[in-house]
Coordinates of C-alpha atoms and ligand atoms in Angstrom, one line a residue:
M1 CA 11.6 -101.0 -39.3
S2 CA 13.6 -98.0 -40.7
S3 CA 16.9 -99.7 -40.4
N4 CA 18.6 -102.0 -42.4
R5 CA 22.2 -103.4 -42.5
A6 CA 24.2 -105.1 -45.5
V7 CA 27.3 -106.6 -46.9
A8 CA 29.5 -104.0 -48.7
Y9 CA 32.5 -104.4 -50.8
I10 CA 35.3 -102.4 -49.1
R11 CA 38.5 -103.2 -50.8
P12 CA 40.2 -106.3 -52.6
G13 CA 39.9 -109.3 -49.9
T14 CA 37.6 -107.1 -47.5
V15 CA 34.0 -107.1 -47.3
E16 CA 32.0 -105.7 -44.2
V17 CA 28.6 -105.4 -42.7
R18 CA 27.3 -101.8 -42.6
S19 CA 24.2 -100.0 -41.8
I20 CA 22.6 -98.8 -44.8
D21 CA 19.2 -97.0 -45.5
Y22 CA 16.1 -98.8 -45.5
P23 CA 15.0 -98.9 -49.1
K24 CA 12.6 -96.5 -50.8
L25 CA 10.7 -97.1 -54.0
E26 CA 13.2 -94.9 -55.7
L27 CA 16.9 -95.7 -56.6
Q28 CA 19.0 -93.2 -54.3
D29 CA 22.4 -92.1 -54.9
G30 CA 25.1 -94.3 -53.6
P31 CA 28.5 -96.4 -54.4
G32 CA 28.0 -97.7 -58.1
V33 CA 24.8 -96.1 -59.0
A34 CA 24.7 -95.1 -62.5
P35 CA 24.4 -91.4 -62.4
E36 CA 21.1 -91.5 -64.8
N37 CA 19.7 -93.9 -62.4
I38 CA 19.9 -91.5 -59.3
G39 CA 16.3 -90.5 -58.4
R40 CA 14.5 -92.9 -60.6
K41 CA 11.1 -93.7 -59.5
C42 CA 9.7 -97.1 -58.9
P43 CA 6.2 -97.2 -58.1
H44 CA 6.3 -100.5 -59.8
G45 CA 8.5 -101.9 -57.1
V46 CA 8.2 -103.8 -53.8
I47 CA 10.2 -103.9 -50.7
L48 CA 11.3 -107.2 -49.5
K49 CA 12.2 -108.5 -46.0
I50 CA 15.0 -111.1 -47.0
L51 CA 14.5 -114.5 -46.0
A52 CA 17.6 -116.0 -47.8
T53 CA 20.4 -114.5 -49.8
N54 CA 23.5 -116.3 -51.3
I55 CA 27.1 -115.7 -52.0
C56 CA 28.0 -116.2 -55.3
G57 CA 31.2 -116.8 -57.4
S58 CA 30.3 -113.8 -59.4
D59 CA 30.5 -111.9 -56.2
Q60 CA 33.9 -113.2 -55.5
H61 CA 35.3 -111.6 -58.9
M62 CA 34.6 -108.3 -57.3
V63 CA 35.8 -109.1 -53.9
R64 CA 39.1 -110.4 -55.3
G65 CA 39.7 -107.0 -57.0
R66 CA 39.1 -108.4 -60.5
T67 CA 36.6 -105.8 -61.5
T68 CA 36.3 -102.0 -61.2
A69 CA 33.7 -102.4 -58.4
P70 CA 33.7 -99.1 -56.2
E71 CA 34.3 -98.9 -52.3
G72 CA 31.0 -99.4 -50.6
L73 CA 29.2 -101.3 -53.2
V74 CA 26.4 -103.2 -51.4
L75 CA 26.6 -106.7 -52.6
G76 CA 23.9 -109.5 -53.1
H77 CA 21.9 -110.7 -56.2
E78 CA 20.6 -113.8 -54.9
I79 CA 17.4 -112.7 -53.0
T80 CA 14.4 -114.7 -51.9
G81 CA 12.0 -112.6 -49.5
E82 CA 8.8 -111.5 -48.2
V83 CA 6.9 -108.7 -49.5
V84 CA 6.4 -106.1 -47.0
E85 CA 5.6 -102.9 -48.9
K86 CA 4.2 -102.4 -52.5
G87 CA 4.3 -99.6 -54.9
P88 CA 1.1 -98.0 -56.2
D89 CA 1.8 -99.6 -59.8
V90 CA 2.0 -103.4 -58.4
E91 CA -1.0 -105.2 -59.3
F92 CA -0.4 -108.7 -58.8
I93 CA 2.0 -109.3 -56.0
E94 CA 0.6 -108.6 -52.3
V95 CA 2.0 -107.9 -49.1
G96 CA 2.8 -111.1 -47.4
D97 CA 3.7 -113.1 -50.7
V98 CA 7.0 -115.1 -50.4
V99 CA 8.9 -114.8 -53.8
S100 CA 12.1 -115.4 -55.5
V101 CA 14.1 -112.7 -57.2
P102 CA 15.8 -113.3 -60.7
F103 CA 19.3 -111.8 -60.2
N104 CA 18.6 -110.0 -63.5
I105 CA 16.6 -106.8 -63.4
A106 CA 14.2 -106.5 -66.2
C107 CA 11.5 -104.0 -67.3
G108 CA 9.1 -106.4 -68.9
R109 CA 8.5 -103.7 -71.6
C110 CA 11.7 -103.5 -74.0
R111 CA 12.4 -105.6 -77.1
N112 CA 14.6 -107.9 -75.5
C113 CA 12.5 -108.7 -72.3
K114 CA 9.5 -109.3 -74.8
E115 CA 11.7 -111.7 -76.4
G116 CA 12.4 -113.5 -73.2
Q117 CA 16.1 -112.0 -73.2
T118 CA 15.7 -110.9 -69.7
G119 CA 19.5 -110.9 -68.8
I120 CA 20.0 -108.0 -71.3
C121 CA 17.1 -105.7 -70.6
L122 CA 17.4 -102.4 -72.4
N123 CA 15.9 -100.2 -69.7
V124 CA 17.4 -100.8 -66.4
N125 CA 21.1 -100.0 -66.9
P126 CA 22.1 -96.8 -68.7
A127 CA 25.6 -98.0 -69.4
R128 CA 24.8 -101.2 -71.3
P129 CA 22.1 -103.9 -71.7
G130 CA 21.4 -106.0 -68.4
A131 CA 21.2 -105.2 -65.0
A132 CA 21.5 -107.0 -61.5
Y133 CA 21.2 -106.1 -57.9
G134 CA 24.6 -105.2 -55.9
Y135 CA 27.0 -105.6 -59.0
V136 CA 29.5 -103.6 -60.7
D137 CA 28.6 -102.0 -64.1
M138 CA 24.8 -103.4 -63.6
G139 CA 23.2 -100.1 -63.0
G140 CA 23.6 -99.5 -59.3
W141 CA 20.4 -101.3 -58.0
V142 CA 21.2 -101.9 -54.3
G143 CA 22.3 -105.2 -53.4
G144 CA 20.3 -107.9 -51.4
Q145 CA 22.8 -109.4 -49.0
A146 CA 20.9 -107.4 -46.5
E147 CA 17.9 -107.3 -44.2
Y148 CA 15.7 -105.5 -46.9
V149 CA 15.7 -104.5 -50.5
M150 CA 13.8 -102.9 -53.1
I151 CA 12.7 -104.8 -56.3
P152 CA 11.7 -102.9 -59.4
Y153 CA 9.0 -104.1 -61.9
A154 CA 7.9 -106.4 -59.1
D155 CA 4.8 -107.7 -61.1
F156 CA 7.3 -108.8 -64.1
N157 CA 10.3 -110.0 -62.1
L158 CA 8.8 -111.9 -59.1
L159 CA 8.3 -115.5 -59.0
K160 CA 5.4 -116.0 -56.2
F161 CA 5.7 -119.4 -54.3
P162 CA 2.0 -121.0 -54.3
D163 CA 2.1 -121.5 -50.3
P164 CA 4.3 -119.2 -48.3
D165 CA 4.4 -121.8 -45.4
Q166 CA 5.7 -124.6 -47.8
A167 CA 8.2 -122.0 -49.3
R168 CA 9.7 -121.4 -45.9
E169 CA 10.1 -125.2 -45.4
K170 CA 11.8 -125.7 -48.6
L171 CA 13.9 -122.3 -48.5
L172 CA 17.3 -123.7 -48.6
D173 CA 16.4 -125.3 -51.9
L174 CA 14.2 -122.5 -53.2
T175 CA 16.9 -119.9 -52.6
M176 CA 18.8 -121.3 -55.4
L177 CA 16.4 -120.3 -57.9
S178 CA 17.4 -116.8 -58.0
D179 CA 20.6 -117.7 -59.9
I180 CA 22.7 -121.1 -59.8
F181 CA 20.1 -123.3 -60.4
P182 CA 18.6 -121.7 -63.4
T183 CA 22.1 -120.8 -64.5
G184 CA 23.4 -124.3 -64.1
F185 CA 20.4 -125.4 -65.9
H186 CA 20.6 -122.9 -68.7
G187 CA 24.2 -124.1 -69.1
A188 CA 23.1 -127.7 -69.5
V189 CA 20.1 -127.0 -71.8
T190 CA 22.2 -124.6 -74.1
A191 CA 25.0 -127.3 -74.4
G192 CA 22.1 -129.5 -75.7
T193 CA 22.0 -132.0 -72.8
G194 CA 19.1 -134.5 -73.2
V195 CA 18.2 -138.0 -72.3
G196 CA 21.3 -140.3 -72.7
S197 CA 23.7 -137.4 -73.2
T198 CA 27.2 -137.4 -72.0
V199 CA 28.1 -134.1 -70.4
Y200 CA 31.3 -132.6 -69.3
V201 CA 30.9 -129.6 -66.8
A202 CA 34.1 -127.6 -66.1
G203 CA 34.0 -126.2 -62.6
A204 CA 32.8 -127.8 -59.4
G205 CA 31.8 -124.4 -57.8
P206 CA 28.3 -123.9 -56.8
V207 CA 27.2 -123.2 -60.8
G208 CA 29.2 -126.1 -61.9
L209 CA 27.4 -128.5 -59.3
A210 CA 24.2 -126.9 -60.1
A211 CA 24.7 -127.6 -63.8
A212 CA 25.7 -131.0 -63.1
A213 CA 22.4 -131.5 -61.1
S214 CA 20.5 -130.1 -63.9
A215 CA 22.2 -132.4 -66.5
L216 CA 21.2 -135.5 -64.2
L217 CA 17.4 -133.8 -64.2
L218 CA 17.6 -133.6 -67.9
G219 CA 18.4 -137.4 -68.2
A220 CA 22.1 -137.3 -69.1
A221 CA 23.5 -140.8 -68.9
V222 CA 27.1 -139.5 -67.7
V223 CA 27.9 -136.4 -66.1
I224 CA 31.7 -135.7 -65.6
V225 CA 32.8 -132.8 -63.5
G226 CA 36.3 -131.2 -63.9
D227 CA 38.0 -129.1 -61.1
L228 CA 41.3 -128.9 -59.3
N229 CA 39.8 -128.8 -55.9
P230 CA 39.6 -132.2 -54.5
E231 CA 36.9 -131.3 -51.8
R232 CA 34.7 -130.0 -54.7
L233 CA 35.3 -133.0 -56.9
A234 CA 34.3 -135.1 -53.7
Q235 CA 30.9 -132.9 -53.6
A236 CA 30.2 -133.7 -57.2
R237 CA 30.7 -137.6 -56.7
A238 CA 28.5 -137.4 -53.7
F239 CA 25.5 -137.0 -55.9
G240 CA 26.3 -139.4 -58.7
C241 CA 28.9 -137.6 -61.1
E242 CA 32.3 -138.8 -62.3
T243 CA 35.1 -136.3 -62.0
V244 CA 38.3 -135.6 -63.5
D245 CA 41.1 -133.6 -61.8
V246 CA 42.4 -131.0 -64.3
S247 CA 45.8 -130.4 -62.3
Q248 CA 46.4 -134.0 -63.4
G249 CA 46.9 -133.0 -66.9
S250 CA 44.8 -133.8 -70.2
V251 CA 41.1 -133.7 -69.8
E252 CA 40.7 -135.7 -72.9
D253 CA 42.8 -138.6 -71.6
Q254 CA 40.8 -138.5 -68.4
I255 CA 37.4 -138.3 -70.2
A256 CA 38.5 -141.3 -72.5
Q257 CA 39.3 -143.4 -69.5
I258 CA 35.6 -142.9 -68.2
L259 CA 33.7 -143.1 -71.4
G260 CA 36.1 -144.9 -73.7
V261 CA 36.2 -141.9 -76.2
P262 CA 37.8 -138.8 -75.6
E263 CA 34.8 -136.5 -76.3
V264 CA 31.3 -135.8 -74.9
D265 CA 28.0 -134.5 -76.3
A266 CA 27.8 -131.4 -74.5
A267 CA 29.9 -129.3 -72.3
V268 CA 29.4 -126.6 -69.7
D269 CA 32.1 -123.9 -68.8
A270 CA 31.1 -123.0 -65.3
V271 CA 34.5 -121.5 -64.6
G272 CA 34.8 -118.3 -66.5
F273 CA 37.8 -115.8 -66.9
E274 CA 39.7 -116.8 -63.7
A275 CA 40.4 -120.2 -65.2
R276 CA 43.3 -122.1 -64.1
A277 CA 45.6 -123.9 -66.9
H278 CA 45.6 -127.5 -66.7
G279 CA 48.4 -129.6 -65.2
P280 CA 50.1 -129.5 -62.0
D281 CA 50.9 -126.0 -60.3
A282 CA 49.3 -124.3 -63.4
G283 CA 48.9 -120.5 -63.2
E284 CA 46.0 -118.4 -64.6
A285 CA 45.2 -118.8 -68.1
P286 CA 41.7 -117.3 -69.1
A287 CA 40.9 -119.2 -72.2
T288 CA 42.0 -122.5 -70.8
V289 CA 38.2 -123.8 -70.4
L290 CA 37.1 -122.5 -73.8
N291 CA 39.8 -124.0 -75.7
S292 CA 39.4 -127.3 -73.6
V293 CA 35.6 -127.7 -74.2
M294 CA 36.1 -126.9 -77.9
G295 CA 38.5 -129.9 -78.0
I296 CA 36.3 -132.3 -76.1
T297 CA 32.8 -131.7 -77.5
R298 CA 31.6 -133.6 -80.6
A299 CA 31.4 -132.2 -84.0
G300 CA 28.1 -130.5 -84.1
G301 CA 27.6 -130.1 -80.6
A302 CA 27.2 -127.2 -78.3
V303 CA 28.7 -125.5 -75.5
G304 CA 27.0 -123.8 -72.6
I305 CA 29.0 -120.7 -71.1
P306 CA 27.8 -119.6 -68.0
G307 CA 31.2 -118.7 -66.6
L308 CA 31.8 -115.0 -66.6
Y309 CA 34.0 -113.2 -68.9
V310 CA 34.4 -109.6 -68.4
T311 CA 35.4 -106.5 -70.6
D312 CA 37.9 -105.1 -67.9
D313 CA 39.8 -107.1 -65.4
P314 CA 42.5 -105.1 -63.4
G315 CA 44.0 -108.4 -62.1
G316 CA 44.5 -109.8 -65.6
V317 CA 47.7 -111.8 -66.3
D318 CA 48.6 -109.5 -69.3
D319 CA 47.5 -106.5 -71.3
D320 CA 45.0 -108.5 -73.3
A321 CA 43.6 -110.2 -70.4
R322 CA 43.0 -106.8 -68.6
S323 CA 40.5 -105.9 -71.4
G324 CA 39.0 -109.4 -71.6
T325 CA 40.9 -110.2 -74.8
L326 CA 41.3 -114.0 -74.8
K327 CA 43.3 -116.3 -76.9
M328 CA 40.7 -118.6 -78.1
R329 CA 41.2 -121.2 -80.7
L330 CA 38.2 -120.5 -82.7
G331 CA 39.2 -122.2 -85.8
L332 CA 38.7 -125.6 -83.9
G333 CA 35.2 -124.5 -82.7
W334 CA 34.1 -123.4 -86.2
A335 CA 35.7 -126.5 -87.8
K336 CA 33.6 -128.6 -85.5
S337 CA 30.3 -126.5 -86.1
L338 CA 29.9 -125.9 -82.4
A339 CA 27.4 -123.7 -81.1
F340 CA 27.9 -121.3 -78.1
T341 CA 25.9 -119.7 -75.7
T342 CA 27.3 -117.1 -73.3
G343 CA 25.9 -114.3 -71.1
Q344 CA 23.4 -113.7 -68.1
C345 CA 21.1 -116.7 -67.4
P346 CA 17.5 -115.3 -68.3
V347 CA 16.5 -116.7 -65.2
M348 CA 12.8 -116.3 -65.8
R349 CA 12.8 -118.7 -68.6
Y350 CA 13.6 -121.4 -66.1
H351 CA 12.7 -120.5 -62.6
R352 CA 8.9 -121.7 -62.5
G353 CA 9.7 -125.1 -63.7
L354 CA 12.7 -125.7 -61.4
M355 CA 10.4 -124.5 -58.5
N356 CA 8.2 -127.3 -59.5
A357 CA 10.8 -129.9 -59.5
I358 CA 11.9 -128.8 -56.1
L359 CA 8.3 -128.4 -54.5
N360 CA 7.6 -132.0 -55.9
D361 CA 11.1 -133.4 -54.7
R362 CA 12.5 -134.2 -58.2
V363 CA 15.5 -132.6 -57.4
Q364 CA 17.9 -132.0 -54.3
I365 CA 19.5 -128.9 -55.2
A366 CA 20.8 -127.5 -51.7
K367 CA 22.2 -130.7 -51.1
A368 CA 23.9 -131.1 -54.4
V369 CA 25.8 -127.5 -53.7
N370 CA 26.1 -128.3 -50.0
A371 CA 24.2 -125.2 -48.9
T372 CA 25.4 -123.9 -45.8
V373 CA 23.5 -121.2 -43.6
I374 CA 25.4 -118.5 -42.0
G375 CA 24.4 -115.3 -40.2
L376 CA 24.4 -111.8 -42.0
D377 CA 27.3 -110.9 -39.6
D378 CA 29.2 -114.1 -40.6
A379 CA 29.4 -112.8 -44.2
P380 CA 32.9 -111.9 -44.1
R381 CA 33.9 -115.5 -43.1
G382 CA 31.6 -116.8 -45.6
Y383 CA 33.4 -114.9 -48.3
A384 CA 36.9 -116.0 -47.1
E385 CA 36.2 -119.6 -46.7
F386 CA 34.3 -119.5 -50.1
D387 CA 37.3 -117.8 -51.6
Q388 CA 39.6 -120.4 -50.0
G389 CA 37.7 -123.1 -52.1
A390 CA 35.3 -124.7 -49.6
A391 CA 32.8 -127.0 -51.1
R392 CA 29.9 -125.2 -49.9
K393 CA 27.3 -122.6 -51.2
Y394 CA 26.9 -120.1 -48.4
V395 CA 23.3 -118.6 -47.6
L396 CA 22.9 -115.7 -45.5
N397 CA 20.0 -115.8 -42.9
P398 CA 19.6 -112.0 -42.3
N399 CA 16.0 -112.3 -40.7
G400 CA 16.2 -115.8 -38.8
A401 CA 14.1 -117.6 -41.4
L402 CA 16.5 -120.1 -42.1
D403 CA 17.2 -120.7 -38.1
D404 CA 16.1 -124.4 -38.5
A405 CA 17.1 -125.1 -42.1
Q406 CA 19.2 -128.1 -43.1
A407 CA 19.9 -129.3 -46.7
A408 CA 17.5 -132.5 -47.3
Ligands
NAD501 P1 33.4 -120.6 -58.1 O1 34.5 -119.6 -58.2 O2 33.1 -121.0 -57.0 O3 33.6 -121.8 -59.0 C1 34.8 -122.0 -60.0 C2 35.4 -123.3 -59.9 O4 36.2 -123.3 -61.2 C3 36.5 -123.3 -58.8 O5 36.2 -124.5 -58.1 C4 37.8 -123.5 -59.5 O6 38.7 -124.3 -58.9 C5 37.4 -124.0 -60.9 N1 38.5 -124.0 -61.8 C6 39.4 -123.2 -62.1 N2 40.0 -123.2 -63.3 C7 39.6 -124.6 -63.8 C8 39.8 -125.3 -65.0 N3 40.5 -125.0 -65.8 N4 38.9 -126.3 -65.1 C9 37.9 -126.9 -64.3 N5 37.7 -125.9 -63.1 C10 38.5 -125.0 -63.0 O7 32.3 -119.9 -58.8 P2 30.7 -120.5 -59.1 O8 29.8 -119.6 -58.0 O9 30.7 -121.8 -59.3 O10 30.3 -119.5 -60.6 C11 31.1 -120.1 -61.7 C12 31.0 -118.9 -62.7 O11 29.8 -118.8 -63.2 C13 31.7 -117.7 -62.2 O12 32.4 -117.2 -63.3 C14 30.6 -116.9 -61.9 O13 30.6 -115.5 -62.1 C15 29.5 -117.2 -63.2 N6 28.2 -117.1 -63.3 C16 27.7 -116.9 -64.2 C17 26.1 -116.6 -64.2 C18 25.4 -116.2 -65.5 O14 24.3 -115.7 -65.4 N7 26.0 -116.4 -66.5 C19 25.5 -116.7 -63.1 C20 26.3 -117.1 -61.9 C21 27.5 -117.2 -61.9
ZN502 ZN1 25.1 -115.5 -58.4
ZN503 ZN1 13.4 -104.8 -70.5

């Protein structure tokens, strides 16, 4: 009961499963913990036994050495679990509840939380608005690629599943509610996707595939997914998307071949700052997707940008990129009156509705992202394969809850 094991970032390219402290209802000192957060009491928190916890492209930015993540940072912000202990101030969550944890940590008490902007809570990270578990510059809340984790402000943050047994049966789908399903859905919604829309999703990683599945759920007529990874493009075609291979050159031309016109109603950037330029053997060019989607989105349309952009990138291609300064053709976007939505997805805005879509078989999200269960000790292999571009969403199974799970 008092032991705990977790995936820690060691150095670029290396993660390791380590013994760490069993969580307390208080934030302890440790790698990446903001000094002002040390000793912060969380009587409003719970301890979860983790049933499923996923590896994310956001983790990869850290593990590739593209952030200032410190050695020993415990990773993991995509958490689903069972409540095993609750603090004295928790009123509505009980021991035994099976819950989804939004990756954003939110107090529920600040101006932004009250306005539904839970990705930029003002009270959980002394350094800047917004916090997350197991993430650089996000307050130092201990990550959940582990056996156990502490979740603060539990009444506000947690989504309780209506039936714990049903939740265990659908766990491989429900685990996507902590991040990528709401994030992809947010991308599609903020791009203006509706019934009959034509949609371009840049990136066929798990977030892009979740955005594509979301666009279909929202009634899009045609969803086109772009990437340079053939295996991931095949995964997108497997559930009804059209695809473009950006290494083959112009995205506009390839879209025109599919739609008859070189533009779409709505576009989603599910790539972020590690974007590759278009064309054969192209290197990294961080503004590629932003400029491309401005070009192909109809005038008056919108672009959803869940893809991550950073303020500091030690591995940036030049001085500008190292401080997150990008060469964007904003004039083009302005001339077309495009709307842009950036930032962390406010998971709570969407997770209940998407849970109901899963529980009533309206969507097969685990299948769309090719959810693949591996043991906690296999996390280093999962990170390595994901980094190589495997068309999979790796789900860690730290306590055996997913021993029998298979994507529907
Ligand atoms: P991923 O790294 O698995 O996928 C990114 C994909 O983009 C890769 O398949 C890559 O080949 C492809 N790509 C590179 N350049 C491209 C280009 N020019 N055009 C099209 N595709 C290109 O990552 P993921 O897990 O799918 O996450 C995607 C992004 O979303 C990451 O930046 C991640 O940090 C971010 N993210 C944001 C939020 C949020 O709340 N905003 C939440 C989760 C993830
Ligand atoms: Zn994530
Ligand atoms: Zn808040």
